[in-house]
Amino acid sequence: MPELPEVHNFKQYFDAAATNQVIDRVTVHDDKIIRNMSGPVFADVLTGRKITGSIRRGKYLFAQLDNGHDLLLHFGMNGDLNLYQDESDRGRFERFALHFTDGNTLGFEDSRKFARILYLEDRLDYIEQIKLGPDALELEEAYFLQQLEGRKTTLKGILLNQSVVAGLGNLYVDEICYRTRLHPASRVNAMTLEQKKLIYREILAVMQYATENAPYYRDYPENWFWHTWRHEGGQDPEGEGEVKITKVAGRTTYYVEGRQKLVE
DNA sequence: TGTGATGTTGAATG
DNA sequence: GCATTCAACATCAC
């Protein structure tokens, strides 16, 4: 589920639920998603810590702790947060939970276990290590154009690459391609400078709009891809062609034949 | 019942 | 060493 706008939404939820809360106790039901320590050690290092805030970069959410370390939450395909008081509100797929001293509990749910949870002593070291690119909302044109130099991969492939720009996922990339009128399988090295600049502008426009207006896919405006062309048998809202489903960069891809030009 | 899924990674390949 | 591709991860929903 979560791409940049959805993780932005998780951040709002997390900040309201956890800022200035002190962790009294940690429950770990399944430590498979905790990638750099065992469940008991994870519980131990978090117990007694106060959460001071959070930082989002792309799809990564870093929860800041009062000892200068961070708890990294990456939601994978379908991670979710759930704040509750009553144990009966615990989600079926909760993998671990932070119990705060005020009696509230913040559960991290993840049915498919694709989430990645890490306890980090140095956030910047980690970002460097995984080569995480700049957040899409803070992307600069000159940097973006420079990243595209010498690349031979597809347009979709480059936009999904989190080292180039952080935060775009499968659905929003299709929307960006739709709006640029470029076929997602277009080759980066074959595109004109004007086309690259157009892509840059649409990245920002789509991310800004989605972040400000639509926390969940289902809440998108009626003329957005989610309600129209990005569906089996969907219609191009602008009536320029036929919706096709294919695979690009290994991912299911929707585009409108006749509207989106293949540049190669 | 089989198939595909909104993400990332590490191995394999070029 | 870098760019790129692809299978694997684990489980659920349709």
JSON list of N, CA and C in Angstrom, two decimals, chain A residues 147-212:
[
{"chain": "A", "resi": 147, "resn": "GLN", "atom": "N", "xyz": [20.93, 12.64, -12.52]},
{"chain": "A", "resi": 147, "resn": "GLN", "atom": "CA", "xyz": [20.74, 11.21, -12.22]},
{"chain": "A", "resi": 147, "resn": "GLN", "atom": "C", "xyz": [20.35, 10.41, -13.46]},
{"chain": "A", "resi": 148, "resn": "LEU", "atom": "N", "xyz": [19.68, 11.08, -14.39]},
{"chain": "A", "resi": 148, "resn": "LEU", "atom": "CA", "xyz": [19.20, 10.39, -15.60]},
{"chain": "A", "resi": 148, "resn": "LEU", "atom": "C", "xyz": [20.30, 10.20, -16.64]},
{"chain": "A", "resi": 149, "resn": "GLU", "atom": "N", "xyz": [21.39, 10.95, -16.49]},
{"chain": "A", "resi": 149, "resn": "GLU", "atom": "CA", "xyz": [22.48, 10.88, -17.46]},
{"chain": "A", "resi": 149, "resn": "GLU", "atom": "C", "xyz": [23.07, 9.48, -17.53]},
{"chain": "A", "resi": 150, "resn": "GLY", "atom": "N", "xyz": [23.22, 9.01, -18.75]},
{"chain": "A", "resi": 150, "resn": "GLY", "atom": "CA", "xyz": [23.89, 7.74, -18.95]},
{"chain": "A", "resi": 150, "resn": "GLY", "atom": "C", "xyz": [23.08, 6.51, -18.58]},
{"chain": "A", "resi": 151, "resn": "ARG", "atom": "N", "xyz": [21.83, 6.71, -18.18]},
{"chain": "A", "resi": 151, "resn": "ARG", "atom": "CA", "xyz": [20.99, 5.57, -17.81]},
{"chain": "A", "resi": 151, "resn": "ARG", "atom": "C", "xyz": [20.26, 5.03, -19.04]},
{"chain": "A", "resi": 152, "resn": "LYS", "atom": "N", "xyz": [20.20, 3.71, -19.10]},
{"chain": "A", "resi": 152, "resn": "LYS", "atom": "CA", "xyz": [19.55, 3.09, -20.25]},
{"chain": "A", "resi": 152, "resn": "LYS", "atom": "C", "xyz": [18.28, 2.35, -19.85]},
{"chain": "A", "resi": 153, "resn": "THR", "atom": "N", "xyz": [17.94, 2.44, -18.60]},
{"chain": "A", "resi": 153, "resn": "THR", "atom": "CA", "xyz": [16.77, 1.69, -18.13]},
{"chain": "A", "resi": 153, "resn": "THR", "atom": "C", "xyz": [15.47, 2.38, -18.58]},
{"chain": "A", "resi": 154, "resn": "THR", "atom": "N", "xyz": [14.37, 1.81, -18.19]},
{"chain": "A", "resi": 154, "resn": "THR", "atom": "CA", "xyz": [13.07, 2.38, -18.58]},
{"chain": "A", "resi": 154, "resn": "THR", "atom": "C", "xyz": [12.69, 3.55, -17.69]},
{"chain": "A", "resi": 155, "resn": "LEU", "atom": "N", "xyz": [11.76, 4.35, -18.18]},
{"chain": "A", "resi": 155, "resn": "LEU", "atom": "CA", "xyz": [11.24, 5.46, -17.40]},
{"chain": "A", "resi": 155, "resn": "LEU", "atom": "C", "xyz": [10.67, 4.95, -16.08]},
{"chain": "A", "resi": 156, "resn": "LYS", "atom": "N", "xyz": [9.88, 3.90, -16.16]},
{"chain": "A", "resi": 156, "resn": "LYS", "atom": "CA", "xyz": [9.31, 3.35, -14.94]},
{"chain": "A", "resi": 156, "resn": "LYS", "atom": "C", "xyz": [10.39, 2.85, -13.99]},
{"chain": "A", "resi": 157, "resn": "GLY", "atom": "N", "xyz": [11.39, 2.18, -14.57]},
{"chain": "A", "resi": 157, "resn": "GLY", "atom": "CA", "xyz": [12.47, 1.64, -13.75]},
{"chain": "A", "resi": 157, "resn": "GLY", "atom": "C", "xyz": [13.21, 2.72, -12.99]},
{"chain": "A", "resi": 158, "resn": "ILE", "atom": "N", "xyz": [13.46, 3.85, -13.64]},
{"chain": "A", "resi": 158, "resn": "ILE", "atom": "CA", "xyz": [14.22, 4.91, -12.97]},
{"chain": "A", "resi": 158, "resn": "ILE", "atom": "C", "xyz": [13.38, 5.58, -11.89]},
{"chain": "A", "resi": 159, "resn": "LEU", "atom": "N", "xyz": [12.07, 5.70, -12.12]},
{"chain": "A", "resi": 159, "resn": "LEU", "atom": "CA", "xyz": [11.22, 6.36, -11.13]},
{"chain": "A", "resi": 159, "resn": "LEU", "atom": "C", "xyz": [10.99, 5.48, -9.91]},
{"chain": "A", "resi": 160, "resn": "LEU", "atom": "N", "xyz": [11.09, 4.16, -10.09]},
{"chain": "A", "resi": 160, "resn": "LEU", "atom": "CA", "xyz": [10.91, 3.25, -8.97]},
{"chain": "A", "resi": 160, "resn": "LEU", "atom": "C", "xyz": [12.19, 3.08, -8.16]},
{"chain": "A", "resi": 161, "resn": "ASN", "atom": "N", "xyz": [13.30, 3.55, -8.73]},
{"chain": "A", "resi": 161, "resn": "ASN", "atom": "CA", "xyz": [14.60, 3.40, -8.07]},
{"chain": "A", "resi": 161, "resn": "ASN", "atom": "C", "xyz": [14.72, 4.39, -6.89]},
{"chain": "A", "resi": 162, "resn": "GLN", "atom": "N", "xyz": [14.70, 3.87, -5.69]},
{"chain": "A", "resi": 162, "resn": "GLN", "atom": "CA", "xyz": [14.68, 4.72, -4.49]},
{"chain": "A", "resi": 162, "resn": "GLN", "atom": "C", "xyz": [15.99, 5.46, -4.26]},
{"chain": "A", "resi": 163, "resn": "SER", "atom": "N", "xyz": [17.04, 5.06, -4.98]},
{"chain": "A", "resi": 163, "resn": "SER", "atom": "CA", "xyz": [18.30, 5.79, -4.86]},
{"chain": "A", "resi": 163, "resn": "SER", "atom": "C", "xyz": [18.28, 7.05, -5.71]},
{"chain": "A", "resi": 164, "resn": "VAL", "atom": "N", "xyz": [17.47, 7.06, -6.74]},
{"chain": "A", "resi": 164, "resn": "VAL", "atom": "CA", "xyz": [17.34, 8.23, -7.61]},
{"chain": "A", "resi": 164, "resn": "VAL", "atom": "C", "xyz": [16.40, 9.24, -6.97]},
{"chain": "A", "resi": 165, "resn": "VAL", "atom": "N", "xyz": [15.22, 8.75, -6.58]},
{"chain": "A", "resi": 165, "resn": "VAL", "atom": "CA", "xyz": [14.26, 9.60, -5.89]},
{"chain": "A", "resi": 165, "resn": "VAL", "atom": "C", "xyz": [13.46, 8.69, -4.95]},
{"chain": "A", "resi": 166, "resn": "ALA", "atom": "N", "xyz": [13.29, 9.15, -3.73]},
{"chain": "A", "resi": 166, "resn": "ALA", "atom": "CA", "xyz": [12.68, 8.30, -2.70]},
{"chain": "A", "resi": 166, "resn": "ALA", "atom": "C", "xyz": [11.20, 8.61, -2.51]},
{"chain": "A", "resi": 167, "resn": "GLY", "atom": "N", "xyz": [10.38, 7.57, -2.62]},
{"chain": "A", "resi": 167, "resn": "GLY", "atom": "CA", "xyz": [8.97, 7.74, -2.29]},
{"chain": "A", "resi": 167, "resn": "GLY", "atom": "C", "xyz": [7.98, 7.27, -3.32]},
{"chain": "A", "resi": 168, "resn": "LEU", "atom": "N", "xyz": [8.42, 7.14, -4.59]},
{"chain": "A", "resi": 168, "resn": "LEU", "atom": "CA", "xyz": [7.49, 6.72, -5.64]},
{"chain": "A", "resi": 168, "resn": "LEU", "atom": "C", "xyz": [7.34, 5.21, -5.65]},
{"chain": "A", "resi": 169, "resn": "GLY", "atom": "N", "xyz": [6.12, 4.75, -5.86]},
{"chain": "A", "resi": 169, "resn": "GLY", "atom": "CA", "xyz": [5.86, 3.32, -5.96]},
{"chain": "A", "resi": 169, "resn": "GLY", "atom": "C", "xyz": [5.09, 3.02, -7.24]},
{"chain": "A", "resi": 170, "resn": "ASN", "atom": "N", "xyz": [4.66, 1.81, -7.35]},
{"chain": "A", "resi": 170, "resn": "ASN", "atom": "CA", "xyz": [4.08, 1.34, -8.61]},
{"chain": "A", "resi": 170, "resn": "ASN", "atom": "C", "xyz": [2.89, 2.17, -9.11]},
{"chain": "A", "resi": 171, "resn": "LEU", "atom": "N", "xyz": [2.00, 2.50, -8.21]},
{"chain": "A", "resi": 171, "resn": "LEU", "atom": "CA", "xyz": [0.78, 3.19, -8.65]},
{"chain": "A", "resi": 171, "resn": "LEU", "atom": "C", "xyz": [1.04, 4.64, -9.06]},
{"chain": "A", "resi": 172, "resn": "TYR", "atom": "N", "xyz": [1.76, 5.36, -8.23]},
{"chain": "A", "resi": 172, "resn": "TYR", "atom": "CA", "xyz": [2.02, 6.76, -8.55]},
{"chain": "A", "resi": 172, "resn": "TYR", "atom": "C", "xyz": [2.91, 6.90, -9.78]},
{"chain": "A", "resi": 173, "resn": "VAL", "atom": "N", "xyz": [3.80, 5.96, -9.98]},
{"chain": "A", "resi": 173, "resn": "VAL", "atom": "CA", "xyz": [4.63, 6.02, -11.18]},
{"chain": "A", "resi": 173, "resn": "VAL", "atom": "C", "xyz": [3.76, 5.90, -12.43]},
{"chain": "A", "resi": 174, "resn": "ASP", "atom": "N", "xyz": [2.78, 5.04, -12.40]},
{"chain": "A", "resi": 174, "resn": "ASP", "atom": "CA", "xyz": [1.87, 4.93, -13.54]},
{"chain": "A", "resi": 174, "resn": "ASP", "atom": "C", "xyz": [1.13, 6.25, -13.77]},
{"chain": "A", "resi": 175, "resn": "GLU", "atom": "N", "xyz": [0.73, 6.88, -12.69]},
{"chain": "A", "resi": 175, "resn": "GLU", "atom": "CA", "xyz": [0.00, 8.15, -12.82]},
{"chain": "A", "resi": 175, "resn": "GLU", "atom": "C", "xyz": [0.91, 9.24, -13.41]},
{"chain": "A", "resi": 176, "resn": "ILE", "atom": "N", "xyz": [2.16, 9.26, -12.95]},
{"chain": "A", "resi": 176, "resn": "ILE", "atom": "CA", "xyz": [3.10, 10.25, -13.48]},
{"chain": "A", "resi": 176, "resn": "ILE", "atom": "C", "xyz": [3.34, 10.01, -14.97]},
{"chain": "A", "resi": 177, "resn": "CYS", "atom": "N", "xyz": [3.51, 8.76, -15.36]},
{"chain": "A", "resi": 177, "resn": "CYS", "atom": "CA", "xyz": [3.72, 8.45, -16.77]},
{"chain": "A", "resi": 177, "resn": "CYS", "atom": "C", "xyz": [2.50, 8.85, -17.60]},
{"chain": "A", "resi": 178, "resn": "TYR", "atom": "N", "xyz": [1.32, 8.59, -17.06]},
{"chain": "A", "resi": 178, "resn": "TYR", "atom": "CA", "xyz": [0.09, 8.97, -17.76]},
{"chain": "A", "resi": 178, "resn": "TYR", "atom": "C", "xyz": [0.07, 10.47, -18.04]},
{"chain": "A", "resi": 179, "resn": "ARG", "atom": "N", "xyz": [0.40, 11.22, -17.01]},
{"chain": "A", "resi": 179, "resn": "ARG", "atom": "CA", "xyz": [0.31, 12.67, -17.15]},
{"chain": "A", "resi": 179, "resn": "ARG", "atom": "C", "xyz": [1.39, 13.26, -18.07]},
{"chain": "A", "resi": 180, "resn": "THR", "atom": "N", "xyz": [2.51, 12.56, -18.19]},
{"chain": "A", "resi": 180, "resn": "THR", "atom": "CA", "xyz": [3.56, 13.06, -19.09]},
{"chain": "A", "resi": 180, "resn": "THR", "atom": "C", "xyz": [3.32, 12.60, -20.53]},
{"chain": "A", "resi": 181, "resn": "ARG", "atom": "N", "xyz": [2.33, 11.72, -20.73]},
{"chain": "A", "resi": 181, "resn": "ARG", "atom": "CA", "xyz": [2.04, 11.15, -22.05]},
{"chain": "A", "resi": 181, "resn": "ARG", "atom": "C", "xyz": [3.19, 10.30, -22.57]},
{"chain": "A", "resi": 182, "resn": "LEU", "atom": "N", "xyz": [4.01, 9.82, -21.66]},
{"chain": "A", "resi": 182, "resn": "LEU", "atom": "CA", "xyz": [5.11, 8.95, -22.08]},
{"chain": "A", "resi": 182, "resn": "LEU", "atom": "C", "xyz": [4.80, 7.51, -21.66]},
{"chain": "A", "resi": 183, "resn": "HIS", "atom": "N", "xyz": [5.15, 6.60, -22.53]},
{"chain": "A", "resi": 183, "resn": "HIS", "atom": "CA", "xyz": [4.98, 5.18, -22.22]},
{"chain": "A", "resi": 183, "resn": "HIS", "atom": "C", "xyz": [5.98, 4.80, -21.13]},
{"chain": "A", "resi": 184, "resn": "PRO", "atom": "N", "xyz": [5.54, 4.04, -20.13]},
{"chain": "A", "resi": 184, "resn": "PRO", "atom": "CA", "xyz": [6.44, 3.70, -19.02]},
{"chain": "A", "resi": 184, "resn": "PRO", "atom": "C", "xyz": [7.67, 2.91, -19.45]},
{"chain": "A", "resi": 185, "resn": "ALA", "atom": "N", "xyz": [7.61, 2.25, -20.60]},
{"chain": "A", "resi": 185, "resn": "ALA", "atom": "CA", "xyz": [8.77, 1.48, -21.06]},
{"chain": "A", "resi": 185, "resn": "ALA", "atom": "C", "xyz": [9.72, 2.33, -21.90]},
{"chain": "A", "resi": 186, "resn": "SER", "atom": "N", "xyz": [9.45, 3.61, -22.00]},
{"chain": "A", "resi": 186, "resn": "SER", "atom": "CA", "xyz": [10.36, 4.49, -22.73]},
{"chain": "A", "resi": 186, "resn": "SER", "atom": "C", "xyz": [11.74, 4.44, -22.11]},
{"chain": "A", "resi": 187, "resn": "ARG", "atom": "N", "xyz": [12.76, 4.57, -22.97]},
{"chain": "A", "resi": 187, "resn": "ARG", "atom": "CA", "xyz": [14.14, 4.51, -22.47]},
{"chain": "A", "resi": 187, "resn": "ARG", "atom": "C", "xyz": [14.61, 5.89, -22.03]},
{"chain": "A", "resi": 188, "resn": "VAL", "atom": "N", "xyz": [15.19, 5.92, -20.86]},
{"chain": "A", "resi": 188, "resn": "VAL", "atom": "CA", "xyz": [15.64, 7.18, -20.28]},
{"chain": "A", "resi": 188, "resn": "VAL", "atom": "C", "xyz": [16.61, 7.91, -21.23]},
{"chain": "A", "resi": 189, "resn": "ASN", "atom": "N", "xyz": [17.53, 7.16, -21.81]},
{"chain": "A", "resi": 189, "resn": "ASN", "atom": "CA", "xyz": [18.56, 7.79, -22.64]},
{"chain": "A", "resi": 189, "resn": "ASN", "atom": "C", "xyz": [18.03, 8.27, -23.99]},
{"chain": "A", "resi": 190, "resn": "ALA", "atom": "N", "xyz": [16.78, 7.92, -24.29]},
{"chain": "A", "resi": 190, "resn": "ALA", "atom": "CA", "xyz": [16.22, 8.35, -25.57]},
{"chain": "A", "resi": 190, "resn": "ALA", "atom": "C", "xyz": [15.32, 9.57, -25.43]},
{"chain": "A", "resi": 191, "resn": "MET", "atom": "N", "xyz": [15.12, 9.99, -24.21]},
{"chain": "A", "resi": 191, "resn": "MET", "atom": "CA", "xyz": [14.19, 11.09, -24.00]},
{"chain": "A", "resi": 191, "resn": "MET", "atom": "C", "xyz": [14.86, 12.45, -24.17]},
{"chain": "A", "resi": 192, "resn": "THR", "atom": "N", "xyz": [14.07, 13.41, -24.62]},
{"chain": "A", "resi": 192, "resn": "THR", "atom": "CA", "xyz": [14.60, 14.78, -24.80]},
{"chain": "A", "resi": 192, "resn": "THR", "atom": "C", "xyz": [14.68, 15.48, -23.44]},
{"chain": "A", "resi": 193, "resn": "LEU", "atom": "N", "xyz": [15.43, 16.55, -23.42]},
{"chain": "A", "resi": 193, "resn": "LEU", "atom": "CA", "xyz": [15.55, 17.33, -22.19]},
{"chain": "A", "resi": 193, "resn": "LEU", "atom": "C", "xyz": [14.19, 17.84, -21.74]},
{"chain": "A", "resi": 194, "resn": "GLU", "atom": "N", "xyz": [13.39, 18.27, -22.71]},
{"chain": "A", "resi": 194, "resn": "GLU", "atom": "CA", "xyz": [12.06, 18.78, -22.37]},
{"chain": "A", "resi": 194, "resn": "GLU", "atom": "C", "xyz": [11.20, 17.70, -21.73]},
{"chain": "A", "resi": 195, "resn": "GLN", "atom": "N", "xyz": [11.31, 16.49, -22.24]},
{"chain": "A", "resi": 195, "resn": "GLN", "atom": "CA", "xyz": [10.54, 15.38, -21.67]},
{"chain": "A", "resi": 195, "resn": "GLN", "atom": "C", "xyz": [11.00, 15.09, -20.24]},
{"chain": "A", "resi": 196, "resn": "LYS", "atom": "N", "xyz": [12.31, 15.14, -20.03]},
{"chain": "A", "resi": 196, "resn": "LYS", "atom": "CA", "xyz": [12.83, 14.89, -18.68]},
{"chain": "A", "resi": 196, "resn": "LYS", "atom": "C", "xyz": [12.37, 15.96, -17.71]},
{"chain": "A", "resi": 197, "resn": "LYS", "atom": "N", "xyz": [12.34, 17.19, -18.18]},
{"chain": "A", "resi": 197, "resn": "LYS", "atom": "CA", "xyz": [11.87, 18.28, -17.30]},
{"chain": "A", "resi": 197, "resn": "LYS", "atom": "C", "xyz": [10.39, 18.14, -16.99]},
{"chain": "A", "resi": 198, "resn": "LEU", "atom": "N", "xyz": [9.65, 17.66, -17.98]},
{"chain": "A", "resi": 198, "resn": "LEU", "atom": "CA", "xyz": [8.22, 17.44, -17.77]},
{"chain": "A", "resi": 198, "resn": "LEU", "atom": "C", "xyz": [8.01, 16.35, -16.72]},
{"chain": "A", "resi": 199, "resn": "ILE", "atom": "N", "xyz": [8.80, 15.31, -16.80]},
{"chain": "A", "resi": 199, "resn": "ILE", "atom": "CA", "xyz": [8.70, 14.23, -15.80]},
{"chain": "A", "resi": 199, "resn": "ILE", "atom": "C", "xyz": [8.98, 14.79, -14.41]},
{"chain": "A", "resi": 200, "resn": "TYR", "atom": "N", "xyz": [10.02, 15.58, -14.33]},
{"chain": "A", "resi": 200, "resn": "TYR", "atom": "CA", "xyz": [10.36, 16.20, -13.04]},
{"chain": "A", "resi": 200, "resn": "TYR", "atom": "C", "xyz": [9.17, 16.99, -12.49]},
{"chain": "A", "resi": 201, "resn": "ARG", "atom": "N", "xyz": [8.56, 17.81, -13.32]},
{"chain": "A", "resi": 201, "resn": "ARG", "atom": "CA", "xyz": [7.43, 18.64, -12.85]},
{"chain": "A", "resi": 201, "resn": "ARG", "atom": "C", "xyz": [6.26, 17.77, -12.40]},
{"chain": "A", "resi": 202, "resn": "GLU", "atom": "N", "xyz": [6.00, 16.70, -13.13]},
{"chain": "A", "resi": 202, "resn": "GLU", "atom": "CA", "xyz": [4.86, 15.85, -12.77]},
{"chain": "A", "resi": 202, "resn": "GLU", "atom": "C", "xyz": [5.11, 15.04, -11.50]},
{"chain": "A", "resi": 203, "resn": "ILE", "atom": "N", "xyz": [6.38, 14.67, -11.26]},
{"chain": "A", "resi": 203, "resn": "ILE", "atom": "CA", "xyz": [6.71, 14.00, -9.99]},
{"chain": "A", "resi": 203, "resn": "ILE", "atom": "C", "xyz": [6.28, 14.90, -8.84]},
{"chain": "A", "resi": 204, "resn": "LEU", "atom": "N", "xyz": [6.70, 16.15, -8.91]},
{"chain": "A", "resi": 204, "resn": "LEU", "atom": "CA", "xyz": [6.36, 17.07, -7.82]},
{"chain": "A", "resi": 204, "resn": "LEU", "atom": "C", "xyz": [4.87, 17.35, -7.75]},
{"chain": "A", "resi": 205, "resn": "ALA", "atom": "N", "xyz": [4.24, 17.54, -8.90]},
{"chain": "A", "resi": 205, "resn": "ALA", "atom": "CA", "xyz": [2.82, 17.88, -8.90]},
{"chain": "A", "resi": 205, "resn": "ALA", "atom": "C", "xyz": [1.99, 16.74, -8.30]},
{"chain": "A", "resi": 206, "resn": "VAL", "atom": "N", "xyz": [2.29, 15.52, -8.72]},
{"chain": "A", "resi": 206, "resn": "VAL", "atom": "CA", "xyz": [1.51, 14.37, -8.24]},
{"chain": "A", "resi": 206, "resn": "VAL", "atom": "C", "xyz": [1.76, 14.14, -6.75]},
{"chain": "A", "resi": 207, "resn": "MET", "atom": "N", "xyz": [3.02, 14.22, -6.35]},
{"chain": "A", "resi": 207, "resn": "MET", "atom": "CA", "xyz": [3.33, 13.97, -4.94]},
{"chain": "A", "resi": 207, "resn": "MET", "atom": "C", "xyz": [2.75, 15.06, -4.04]},
{"chain": "A", "resi": 208, "resn": "GLN", "atom": "N", "xyz": [2.84, 16.30, -4.47]},
{"chain": "A", "resi": 208, "resn": "GLN", "atom": "CA", "xyz": [2.29, 17.39, -3.66]},
{"chain": "A", "resi": 208, "resn": "GLN", "atom": "C", "xyz": [0.79, 17.27, -3.54]},
{"chain": "A", "resi": 209, "resn": "TYR", "atom": "N", "xyz": [0.15, 17.02, -4.66]},
{"chain": "A", "resi": 209, "resn": "TYR", "atom": "CA", "xyz": [-1.31, 16.93, -4.64]},
{"chain": "A", "resi": 209, "resn": "TYR", "atom": "C", "xyz": [-1.78, 15.77, -3.76]},
{"chain": "A", "resi": 210, "resn": "ALA", "atom": "N", "xyz": [-1.13, 14.62, -3.96]},
{"chain": "A", "resi": 210, "resn": "ALA", "atom": "CA", "xyz": [-1.56, 13.44, -3.19]},
{"chain": "A", "resi": 210, "resn": "ALA", "atom": "C", "xyz": [-1.30, 13.62, -1.70]},
{"chain": "A", "resi": 211, "resn": "THR", "atom": "N", "xyz": [-0.17, 14.23, -1.38]},
{"chain": "A", "resi": 211, "resn": "THR", "atom": "CA", "xyz": [0.18, 14.41, 0.02]},
{"chain": "A", "resi": 211, "resn": "THR", "atom": "C", "xyz": [-0.77, 15.38, 0.71]},
{"chain": "A", "resi": 212, "resn": "GLU", "atom": "N", "xyz": [-1.16, 16.41, -0.01]},
{"chain": "A", "resi": 212, "resn": "GLU", "atom": "CA", "xyz": [-2.03, 17.41, 0.60]},
{"chain": "A", "resi": 212, "resn": "GLU", "atom": "C", "xyz": [-3.49, 17.00, 0.65]}
]
